[in-house]
Every structure is written in structure tokens, then in C-alpha cells.
Tab-separated table of C-alpha atoms and ligand atoms in Angstrom:
chain	number	residue	atom	x	y	z
A	1125	UNK	CA	4.228	-9.002	25.696
A	1126	UNK	CA	1.514	-6.439	26.248
A	1127	UNK	CA	-0.176	-4.064	23.819
A	1128	UNK	CA	-1.807	-1.194	25.684
A	1129	UNK	CA	-4.693	0.443	23.896
A	1130	UNK	CA	-8.089	-0.093	22.387
A	1131	UNK	CA	-8.134	-2.617	19.556
A	1132	UNK	CA	-10.459	-0.388	17.502
A	1133	UNK	CA	-7.846	2.351	17.333
A	1134	UNK	CA	-6.144	2.252	13.912
A	1135	UNK	CA	-2.709	2.575	15.499
A	1136	UNK	CA	-3.303	-0.110	18.098
A	1137	UNK	CA	-4.737	-2.414	15.428
A	1138	UNK	CA	-1.522	-2.012	13.395
A	1139	UNK	CA	0.558	-3.472	16.218
A	1140	UNK	CA	-1.917	-6.277	16.846
A	1141	UNK	CA	-2.026	-7.203	13.151
A	1142	UNK	CA	1.802	-7.183	12.981
A	1143	UNK	CA	1.955	-9.484	16.019
A	1144	UNK	CA	-0.644	-11.786	14.438
A	1145	UNK	CA	1.221	-11.836	11.129
A	1146	UNK	CA	4.328	-12.938	12.999
A	1147	UNK	CA	2.396	-15.461	15.097
A	1148	UNK	CA	3.478	-13.878	18.386
A	1149	UNK	CA	1.297	-14.261	21.480
A	1150	UNK	CA	0.425	-11.090	23.362
A	1151	UNK	CA	-2.030	-9.643	25.843
A	1152	UNK	CA	-4.120	-6.612	24.979
A	1153	UNK	CA	-4.454	-4.305	27.973
A	1154	UNK	CA	-7.451	-2.047	27.395
A	1155	UNK	CA	-6.432	1.623	27.596
A	1156	UNK	CA	-8.858	4.190	26.229
A	1157	UNK	CA	-7.583	7.171	24.200
A	1158	UNK	CA	-6.809	10.187	26.369
A	1159	UNK	CA	-5.584	8.155	29.365
A	1160	UNK	CA	-3.055	10.279	31.258
A	1161	UNK	CA	-2.346	8.359	34.434
A	1162	UNK	CA	1.289	8.543	35.624
A	1163	UNK	CA	1.649	4.778	34.990
A	1164	UNK	CA	0.519	5.096	31.384
A	1165	UNK	CA	2.611	8.233	30.731
A	1166	UNK	CA	5.603	6.273	31.963
A	1167	UNK	CA	5.284	3.882	29.009
A	1168	UNK	CA	3.720	6.367	26.567
A	1169	UNK	CA	5.103	9.839	27.304
A	1170	UNK	CA	2.803	11.509	24.734
A	1171	UNK	CA	-0.211	9.819	26.306
A	1172	UNK	CA	-1.125	8.177	23.002
A	1173	UNK	CA	-2.127	4.586	22.345
A	1174	UNK	CA	-0.609	2.144	21.552
A	1175	UNK	CA	2.095	1.536	24.118
A	1176	UNK	CA	3.948	-1.733	24.212
A	1177	UNK	CA	5.738	-3.755	26.858
A	1178	UNK	CA	8.116	-6.629	26.363
A	1179	UNK	CA	9.149	-7.733	29.846
A	1180	UNK	CA	10.980	-4.811	31.454
A	1181	UNK	CA	11.187	-2.872	28.169
A	1182	UNK	CA	8.519	-0.396	27.077
A	1183	UNK	CA	8.108	1.769	24.000
A	1184	UNK	CA	5.301	3.610	22.235
A	1185	UNK	CA	4.301	4.661	18.710
A	1186	UNK	CA	2.875	2.025	16.367
A	1187	UNK	CA	5.595	2.368	13.698
A	1188	UNK	CA	8.384	2.151	16.273
A	1189	UNK	CA	6.757	-0.860	17.926
A	1190	UNK	CA	6.264	-2.681	14.605
A	1191	UNK	CA	9.884	-2.132	13.633
A	1192	UNK	CA	10.997	-3.402	17.039
A	1193	UNK	CA	8.945	-6.542	16.427
A	1194	UNK	CA	10.504	-6.899	12.974
A	1195	UNK	CA	14.003	-6.748	14.428
A	1196	UNK	CA	13.317	-8.952	17.414
A	1197	UNK	CA	11.324	-11.593	15.524
A	1198	UNK	CA	12.814	-11.701	12.016
A	1199	UNK	CA	11.526	-15.193	11.110
A	1200	UNK	CA	8.341	-13.976	9.435
A	1201	UNK	CA	9.408	-10.864	7.561
A	1202	UNK	CA	7.136	-7.848	7.445
A	1203	UNK	CA	9.693	-5.637	5.716
A	1204	UNK	CA	11.496	-6.216	2.413
A	1205	UNK	CA	15.239	-6.911	2.335
A	1206	UNK	CA	16.905	-4.381	0.081
A	1207	UNK	CA	17.598	-0.822	1.264
A	1208	UNK	CA	15.482	0.912	-1.377
A	1209	UNK	CA	12.459	-1.254	-0.693
A	1210	UNK	CA	12.992	-0.846	3.049
A	1211	UNK	CA	13.037	2.916	2.577
A	1212	UNK	CA	9.818	2.703	0.532
A	1213	UNK	CA	8.272	0.499	3.201
A	1214	UNK	CA	9.091	3.127	5.841
A	1215	UNK	CA	7.712	5.840	3.555
A	1216	UNK	CA	4.340	4.075	3.262
A	1217	UNK	CA	4.315	3.420	6.995
A	1218	UNK	CA	4.878	7.123	7.607
A	1219	UNK	CA	2.305	8.087	4.945
A	1220	UNK	CA	-0.278	5.775	6.527
A	1221	UNK	CA	0.287	7.301	9.958
A	1222	UNK	CA	0.592	10.967	9.101
A	1223	UNK	CA	-1.502	11.336	5.923
A	1224	UNK	CA	-4.086	8.517	5.658
A	1225	UNK	CA	-4.887	8.306	9.374
A	1226	UNK	CA	-6.071	11.921	10.007
A	1227	UNK	CA	-9.003	12.066	7.536
A	1228	UNK	CA	-9.980	8.443	8.242
A	1229	UNK	CA	-9.772	9.190	11.954
A	1230	UNK	CA	-12.011	12.231	11.487
A	1231	UNK	CA	-14.689	10.147	9.737
A	1232	UNK	CA	-14.537	7.530	12.502
A	1233	UNK	CA	-14.568	10.060	15.342
A	1234	UNK	CA	-17.381	12.140	13.910
A	1235	UNK	CA	-19.587	9.387	12.529
A	1236	UNK	CA	-19.118	6.655	15.105
A	1237	UNK	CA	-17.210	7.607	18.268
A	1238	UNK	CA	-18.924	10.969	18.845
A	1239	UNK	CA	-22.569	10.005	18.328
A	1240	UNK	CA	-22.481	6.451	19.666
A	1241	UNK	CA	-19.736	6.376	22.299
A	1242	UNK	CA	-19.079	9.892	23.556
A	1243	UNK	CA	-22.692	11.001	22.924
A	1244	UNK	CA	-21.485	14.192	21.292
A	1245	UNK	CA	-22.771	15.776	18.127
A	1246	UNK	CA	-21.177	15.114	14.750
A	1247	UNK	CA	-19.216	17.793	12.915
A	1248	UNK	CA	-20.599	17.059	9.442
A	1249	UNK	CA	-18.510	19.816	7.837
A	1250	UNK	CA	-15.326	18.079	9.017
A	1251	UNK	CA	-16.586	14.771	7.588
A	1252	UNK	CA	-17.492	16.388	4.255
A	1253	UNK	CA	-14.061	17.991	4.051
A	1254	UNK	CA	-12.318	14.687	4.801
A	1255	UNK	CA	-14.357	12.826	2.164
A	1256	UNK	CA	-14.543	15.443	-0.595
A	1257	UNK	CA	-11.267	17.307	-0.236
A	1258	UNK	CA	-8.672	15.498	1.833
A	1259	UNK	CA	-9.105	11.879	0.791
A	1260	UNK	CA	-9.437	12.017	-3.039
A	1261	UNK	CA	-5.814	13.060	-3.776
A	1262	UNK	CA	-4.573	10.530	-1.210
A	1263	UNK	CA	-6.580	7.761	-2.849
A	1264	UNK	CA	-5.428	8.848	-6.318
A	1265	UNK	CA	-1.816	8.583	-5.146
A	1266	UNK	CA	-2.339	5.198	-3.503
A	1267	UNK	CA	-4.184	3.880	-6.569
A	1268	UNK	CA	-0.901	4.308	-8.465
A	1269	UNK	CA	1.173	2.646	-5.746
A	1270	UNK	CA	-0.698	-0.492	-4.722
A	1271	UNK	CA	-0.325	-3.724	-6.678
A	1272	UNK	CA	-2.987	-5.541	-8.726
A	1273	UNK	CA	-2.416	-8.652	-6.632
A	1274	UNK	CA	-0.785	-9.414	-3.305
A	1275	UNK	CA	0.734	-6.635	-1.228
A	1276	UNK	CA	3.280	-3.837	-1.671
A	1277	UNK	CA	6.319	-6.060	-1.228
A	1278	UNK	CA	4.736	-9.473	-1.887
A	1279	UNK	CA	3.335	-10.731	1.394
A	1280	UNK	CA	1.446	-8.494	3.823
A	1281	UNK	CA	3.934	-6.210	5.584
A	1282	UNK	CA	4.233	-3.261	7.941
A	1283	UNK	CA	3.699	-0.798	5.082
A	1284	UNK	CA	0.421	-2.468	4.020
A	1285	UNK	CA	-0.783	-2.724	7.607
A	1286	UNK	CA	-0.104	0.992	8.080
A	1287	UNK	CA	-1.960	2.033	4.939
A	1288	UNK	CA	-4.908	-0.322	5.405
A	1289	UNK	CA	-5.694	0.056	9.093
A	1290	UNK	CA	-7.023	3.662	9.007
A	1291	UNK	CA	-9.478	2.774	6.219
A	1292	UNK	CA	-11.114	0.208	8.508
A	1293	UNK	CA	-11.990	3.033	10.897
A	1294	UNK	CA	-13.267	5.135	8.031
A	1295	UNK	CA	-15.474	2.198	7.061
A	1296	UNK	CA	-16.838	2.050	10.633
A	1297	UNK	CA	-17.851	5.637	10.008
A	1298	UNK	CA	-19.737	4.594	6.853
A	1299	UNK	CA	-17.012	5.444	4.317
A	1300	UNK	CA	-16.305	3.181	1.386
A	1301	UNK	CA	-13.421	3.458	-1.084
A	1302	UNK	CA	-15.181	4.039	-4.406
A	1303	UNK	CA	-14.202	1.040	-6.552
A	1304	UNK	CA	-15.343	2.854	-9.697
A	1305	UNK	CA	-12.759	5.616	-9.125
A	1306	UNK	CA	-10.000	3.686	-7.349
A	1307	UNK	CA	-10.457	0.014	-8.356
A	1308	UNK	CA	-6.955	-1.227	-7.464
A	1309	UNK	CA	-7.047	0.419	-4.055
A	1310	UNK	CA	-10.550	-0.875	-3.296
A	1311	UNK	CA	-9.454	-4.429	-4.184
A	1312	UNK	CA	-6.216	-4.062	-2.158
A	1313	UNK	CA	-8.280	-2.938	0.820
A	1314	UNK	CA	-10.617	-5.947	0.503
A	1315	UNK	CA	-7.593	-8.297	0.245
A	1316	UNK	CA	-5.994	-6.748	3.302
A	1317	UNK	CA	-9.102	-7.047	5.432
A	1318	UNK	CA	-9.461	-10.702	4.437
A	1319	UNK	CA	-5.853	-11.522	5.421
A	1320	UNK	CA	-5.856	-13.794	8.504
A	1321	UNK	CA	-3.703	-11.313	10.459
A	1322	UNK	CA	-6.484	-8.709	10.058
A	1323	UNK	CA	-9.441	-11.082	10.116
A	1324	UNK	CA	-9.000	-12.211	13.752
A	1325	UNK	CA	-8.948	-8.730	15.342
A	1326	UNK	CA	-11.804	-7.648	13.104
A	1327	UNK	CA	-14.047	-10.339	14.636
A	1328	UNK	CA	-13.263	-8.920	18.097
A	1329	UNK	CA	-13.801	-5.395	16.893
A	1330	UNK	CA	-17.137	-6.279	15.424
A	1331	UNK	CA	-18.338	-7.452	18.836
A	1332	UNK	CA	-17.112	-4.199	20.371
A	1333	UNK	CA	-18.726	-2.153	17.632
A	1334	UNK	CA	-22.066	-3.930	18.038
A	1335	UNK	CA	-21.903	-3.296	21.798
A	1336	UNK	CA	-21.226	0.425	21.260
A	1337	UNK	CA	-24.044	0.706	18.712
A	1338	UNK	CA	-26.456	-1.148	21.012
A	1339	UNK	CA	-25.686	1.206	23.926
A	1340	UNK	CA	-26.642	4.135	21.769
A	1341	UNK	CA	-30.244	2.955	21.408
B	486	GSH	N1	2.039	8.222	15.912
B	486	GSH	C1	1.267	7.542	16.908
B	486	GSH	C2	-0.150	8.073	16.919
B	486	GSH	C3	-0.992	7.450	18.033
B	486	GSH	C4	-2.350	8.096	18.153
B	486	GSH	O1	-2.640	9.155	17.569
B	486	GSH	N2	-3.199	7.449	18.951
B	486	GSH	C5	-4.528	7.989	19.182
B	486	GSH	C6	-5.588	6.893	19.026
B	486	GSH	S1	-5.623	6.219	17.391
B	486	GSH	C7	-4.624	8.489	20.609
B	486	GSH	O2	-4.069	7.910	21.517
B	486	GSH	N3	-5.350	9.605	20.802
B	486	GSH	C8	-5.578	10.138	22.112
B	486	GSH	C9	-5.293	11.591	22.221
B	486	GSH	O3	-5.037	12.231	21.189
B	486	GSH	O4	-5.330	12.081	23.356
B	486	GSH	C10	1.276	6.016	16.635
B	486	GSH	O5	1.374	5.637	15.474
B	486	GSH	O6	1.215	5.224	17.584
């Protein structure tokens, strides 16, 4: 099995964490965002990372890939069993991808990728908007949803992975969930990052991050 993409991308990380949580071996093929070669577009028609290959089968989109993994490898469950919980799991997965990811992605792009990797200037107004306007209502909503202990449906699952992953990129951009305002969410985030399925890729990412930061000097 192959995961195409850059491990530091929040959407690529989601797939890698899901594979780790299920104990499935895979190879990460490095593909940088924006790759539009005919070979890559064949497996990811929108040109977005991640793309995924399982033998002669290929599919893209992190949520689609994670659900494929859930159906193909049901032994370690990353989704709850009953229909209502499954619907809620999909809701949080969607919310993580379409609502949490954009502002977190902006902070990461502007505060880390642009200055240190692309050597472009930072749009501080976009960062301020993400932090002061976009994120607070999202965090207030999530504060009411996440549990005091454990994860949304007990063990770490696709929904948690999808909500947590973008915040790691925001943290790379210097953002921290304010534990005074959103204590349950801040603790949930810390728990998620410490989960073994997240911890392993984060070690790799740290090496990559240090390399990017060093190049900038
Ligand atoms: N819904 C997609 C979103 C994927 C996505 O936005 N990937 C970004 C990197 S995190 C990307 O490839 N960006 C490159 C571009 O926009 O050209 C998923 O969950 O896989």
C-alpha cells in the first residue's frame, strides 16, 4: 500500500495515522502539494494530496481513503457501530476537513511554509483573521463536543484523527489552543498527539520541520 503525499500535510497525516492505528504497513511516496504530473493526476484527479494505492486500485481524498481502510481492515475499528454514531463520526470527519482545516492550514502556510519553505512573505492579516475570527466559534463548538477523557467514540477513530490533525499544522505555525478558554479541547488535543498512532509520524515530522527551519537560516 502506498500513501502519496507529504507527511506534514494535515490530510496526508490523517491517512498515515489511520494506517498506524490499524497496524497496517505502508510506504509513503513523497509528493509535494501542487504536483500535477499526468501520473499523479491519474491517481488524484484534483491534483491534491493524499492519494492512495492498494495494488492496482487507487483513490484519493483523505476521508474516502480512511473509510476504505475501515471497510477493508475492520479488525481494529476506527468508526463506531451504530448508524447514528457512524453518521456523527462522518459529520466530524467532514467538519475537520472542511471547517477546521482551512484556518489551521492558513496559519501553517503563512507562518511556516511561506517564510521558511517557499521563501515568500507572510500574510499577517490572513493569520489574524484565522486566529481572531474564524477559529474561536469553531473551538467553542468543539469544546462542547469533545469528551473529558478518551476520544469521541471511545478509542481514537477517524473522526478524532480528522479533527486533531489540522491543529498540529496550526501549532507548527505557532498557534496554541488556549486551555483557559477551551480546556476540554486543549486536553483532547494533547491526548490525541500523545496517542501512539500520532506519536510515530510526529517524530518524522519533527525531523522534517527542523530541516526546513535550518534551511531558512
Ligand atoms: N479533501 C481533500 C483535501 C486535500 C488537500 O487540500 N490537500 C492539500 C494539502 S493539505 C493539497 O494537496 N494542496 C495542493 C493544492 O491545493 O494545489 C482531502 O481530504 O484529501
